[in-house]
CSV table of C-alpha atoms in Angstrom, one decimal:
chain,number,residue,atom,x,y,z
E,79,MET,CA,109.5,87.2,97.9
E,80,GLU,CA,110.5,85.6,101.1
E,81,THR,CA,108.0,85.6,104.3
E,82,THR,CA,109.8,88.7,106.0
E,83,GLN,CA,109.0,90.7,103.0
E,84,ILE,CA,105.6,89.6,102.4
E,85,VAL,CA,104.8,89.9,106.1
E,86,ALA,CA,105.9,93.1,106.2
E,87,LEU,CA,104.9,94.5,102.5
E,88,ALA,CA,100.8,93.5,104.3
E,89,LEU,CA,102.0,95.5,107.5
E,90,VAL,CA,103.1,98.6,105.6
E,91,VAL,CA,99.7,98.2,103.5
E,92,VAL,CA,97.4,98.0,105.7
E,93,ALA,CA,99.0,101.1,108.1
E,94,VAL,CA,99.4,103.3,105.7
E,95,VAL,CA,95.2,102.6,104.9
E,96,ILE,CA,94.5,102.5,108.6
E,97,TYR,CA,96.1,106.4,107.9
E,98,ARG,CA,94.5,107.3,105.2
E,99,GLN,CA,90.6,105.6,106.8
E,100,MET,CA,91.1,108.5,109.4
E,101,ARG,CA,91.3,110.9,107.3
E,102,PRO,CA,88.6,112.6,105.4
E,103,ARG,CA,88.8,111.2,102.0
E,104,PRO,CA,86.3,111.5,98.4
E,105,VAL,CA,84.8,108.1,98.2
E,106,ALA,CA,85.3,109.0,93.8
E,107,ARG,CA,89.3,108.0,94.6
E,108,PRO,CA,89.4,104.7,93.6
E,109,VAL,CA,92.7,104.3,94.7
E,110,GLY,CA,91.6,101.6,97.6
E,111,LEU,CA,90.1,99.7,94.8
E,112,ILE,CA,93.8,100.2,92.9
E,113,ILE,CA,96.0,99.2,96.2
E,114,ALA,CA,93.0,95.9,97.0
E,115,ALA,CA,93.8,94.3,93.1
E,116,VAL,CA,97.1,94.5,93.4
E,117,MET,CA,97.4,93.0,96.5
E,118,VAL,CA,95.1,90.0,95.2
E,119,LEU,CA,97.2,89.8,92.5
E,120,ALA,CA,100.0,89.6,94.4
E,121,GLY,CA,98.4,86.7,96.3
E,122,LEU,CA,97.2,85.0,93.6
E,123,SER,CA,100.7,85.5,91.8
E,124,GLY,CA,102.3,84.3,94.8
E,125,GLY,CA,101.8,80.8,94.5
E,126,GLY,CA,101.3,78.0,97.5
E,127,LEU,CA,97.7,79.2,98.1
E,128,VAL,CA,96.4,75.7,98.0
E,129,ASP,CA,98.6,72.8,99.8
E,130,ALA,CA,98.9,69.7,97.0
E,131,GLY,CA,99.4,66.9,100.0
E,132,HIS,CA,95.9,68.5,101.5
E,133,ALA,CA,94.0,69.8,98.6
E,134,SER,CA,90.5,69.5,99.9
E,135,LEU,CA,91.0,71.2,103.3
E,136,SER,CA,93.7,73.6,101.9
E,137,ILE,CA,91.0,74.4,99.3
E,138,ALA,CA,87.9,75.1,102.6
E,139,VAL,CA,90.3,77.0,104.5
E,140,LEU,CA,91.4,79.4,101.8
E,141,VAL,CA,87.1,80.2,100.8
E,142,ALA,CA,86.8,80.4,104.5
E,143,GLU,CA,89.4,82.5,105.2
E,144,LEU,CA,88.2,84.7,101.7
E,145,LEU,CA,84.8,84.6,103.0
E,146,VAL,CA,85.9,86.1,106.9
E,147,ALA,CA,87.7,89.1,105.1
E,148,ALA,CA,85.1,89.7,102.9
E,149,GLY,CA,82.9,90.2,105.7
E,150,LEU,CA,86.2,91.6,108.2
E,151,GLY,CA,85.4,94.4,104.9
E,152,VAL,CA,81.5,95.5,105.4
E,153,LEU,CA,82.2,95.8,108.9
E,154,ARG,CA,84.9,97.9,108.9
E,155,ALA,CA,83.3,100.1,105.8
E,156,MET,CA,79.7,100.2,108.0
E,157,THR,CA,81.8,101.3,111.0
E,158,THR,CA,83.5,104.3,108.2
E,159,ARG,CA,81.4,107.7,108.6
E,160,VAL,CA,80.1,108.7,105.4
E,161,TRP,CA,78.4,112.1,104.4
E,162,ARG,CA,77.6,114.3,101.0
E,163,ASP,CA,79.0,118.0,101.5
E,164,GLN,CA,78.0,121.0,100.5
E,165,HIS,CA,78.6,120.4,96.5
E,166,GLY,CA,77.6,116.8,97.1
E,167,VAL,CA,80.1,115.2,96.5
E,168,ALA,CA,80.3,112.2,98.7
E,169,TRP,CA,83.3,111.7,102.1
E,170,ALA,CA,84.3,109.1,104.3
E,171,GLN,CA,86.1,108.7,106.8
E,172,GLY,CA,87.1,106.5,109.7
E,173,GLY,CA,87.0,106.8,113.6
E,174,VAL,CA,87.6,104.7,116.8
E,175,PRO,CA,85.1,101.5,116.0
E,176,THR,CA,86.8,101.8,112.8
E,177,LEU,CA,90.2,101.1,114.3
E,178,VAL,CA,89.0,98.8,116.8
E,179,ALA,CA,88.2,96.9,113.8
E,180,TRP,CA,91.2,96.6,112.0
E,181,VAL,CA,92.4,95.5,114.9
E,182,GLY,CA,89.6,93.0,115.4
E,183,SER,CA,90.6,92.0,111.6
E,184,ILE,CA,94.4,91.3,112.1
E,185,ALA,CA,93.3,89.4,114.7
E,186,VAL,CA,91.1,87.0,113.5
E,187,ARG,CA,94.4,87.0,110.5
E,188,VAL,CA,96.5,86.0,112.9
E,189,ALA,CA,94.2,83.3,114.3
E,190,MET,CA,93.4,81.7,111.0
E,191,MET,CA,97.2,81.2,110.9
E,192,ALA,CA,97.9,79.7,113.9
E,193,LEU,CA,94.8,77.7,112.6
E,194,THR,CA,96.3,76.8,109.7
E,195,SER,CA,99.3,75.6,111.7
E,196,PHE,CA,97.0,73.8,113.9
E,197,LEU,CA,95.5,71.8,111.3
E,198,GLY,CA,99.1,70.4,109.7
E,199,LEU,CA,98.3,72.4,106.3
E,200,ALA,CA,100.9,74.1,104.4
E,201,SER,CA,101.3,77.7,105.0
E,202,SER,CA,101.6,80.2,102.2
E,203,GLN,CA,102.2,83.8,102.7
E,204,SER,CA,101.1,84.7,99.5
E,205,SER,CA,97.3,84.4,101.5
E,206,VAL,CA,98.4,87.2,103.6
E,207,LEU,CA,98.3,89.7,100.9
E,208,LEU,CA,94.9,87.6,99.3
E,209,PHE,CA,93.0,88.9,102.7
E,210,VAL,CA,94.4,92.1,102.7
E,211,GLY,CA,93.4,92.3,99.3
E,212,VAL,CA,89.9,91.3,99.9
E,213,THR,CA,89.5,93.0,103.0
E,214,LEU,CA,90.3,96.1,102.0
E,215,GLY,CA,88.6,95.6,98.1
E,216,VAL,CA,85.3,94.5,100.2
E,217,GLN,CA,85.4,97.6,102.7
E,218,PHE,CA,86.6,100.0,99.2
E,219,LEU,CA,83.2,98.8,97.7
E,220,VAL,CA,80.8,98.4,100.3
E,221,VAL,CA,81.5,102.9,101.5
E,222,ALA,CA,81.4,103.7,97.7
E,223,ARG,CA,78.1,102.1,97.5
E,224,ARG,CA,77.0,103.6,100.9
E,225,ALA,CA,78.3,106.2,99.8
E,226,ASN,CA,76.3,106.0,96.0
E,227,ALA,CA,72.7,105.8,98.6
E,228,LEU,CA,72.9,109.0,99.5
E,229,PRO,CA,70.5,111.5,98.4
E,230,ILE,CA,71.6,114.5,97.0
E,231,GLY,CA,70.0,117.0,99.2
E,232,PRO,CA,69.8,120.8,98.4
E,233,ALA,CA,73.6,122.6,97.7
E,234,SER,CA,72.6,124.5,102.1
E,235,GLY,CA,72.4,120.8,103.4
E,236,ILE,CA,74.9,118.6,104.2
E,237,GLN,CA,73.7,114.9,104.0
E,238,THR,CA,75.4,111.7,106.7
E,239,ALA,CA,75.5,108.3,106.9
E,240,ARG,CA,76.9,106.2,109.9
């Protein structure tokens, strides 16, 4: 894929994911995890993640990007409201803090791309797909873990967690 196609794909996926996260959704549906896995696989198969001319620095930057992606996923997961309905089904919904965290995530990713360029490393747009996949996957897993930790209360009560 060409650079513009990869960036467009990543932006479309992020827009759809953000839209979905702003709506109440059952946590048990693994759609988010499937999307994340596809993005990670696409990023890994795209190649060019390591600049052969600066392998050590390039690997260090890639590891830092993945750690930041994971951290941002945790941050967004913690801004997501998680609750159980009267039937014990776990639900999740993002709000304004989640949207703000998404904007911050995008800004951090752009800054990391600028840093890569500043360091003189050859950049691969596959790293965008990998970053998006990792951050989405971690967010999904943390939200699922939070939902699983909610007690299953009596049918008349709703359990919530922020």
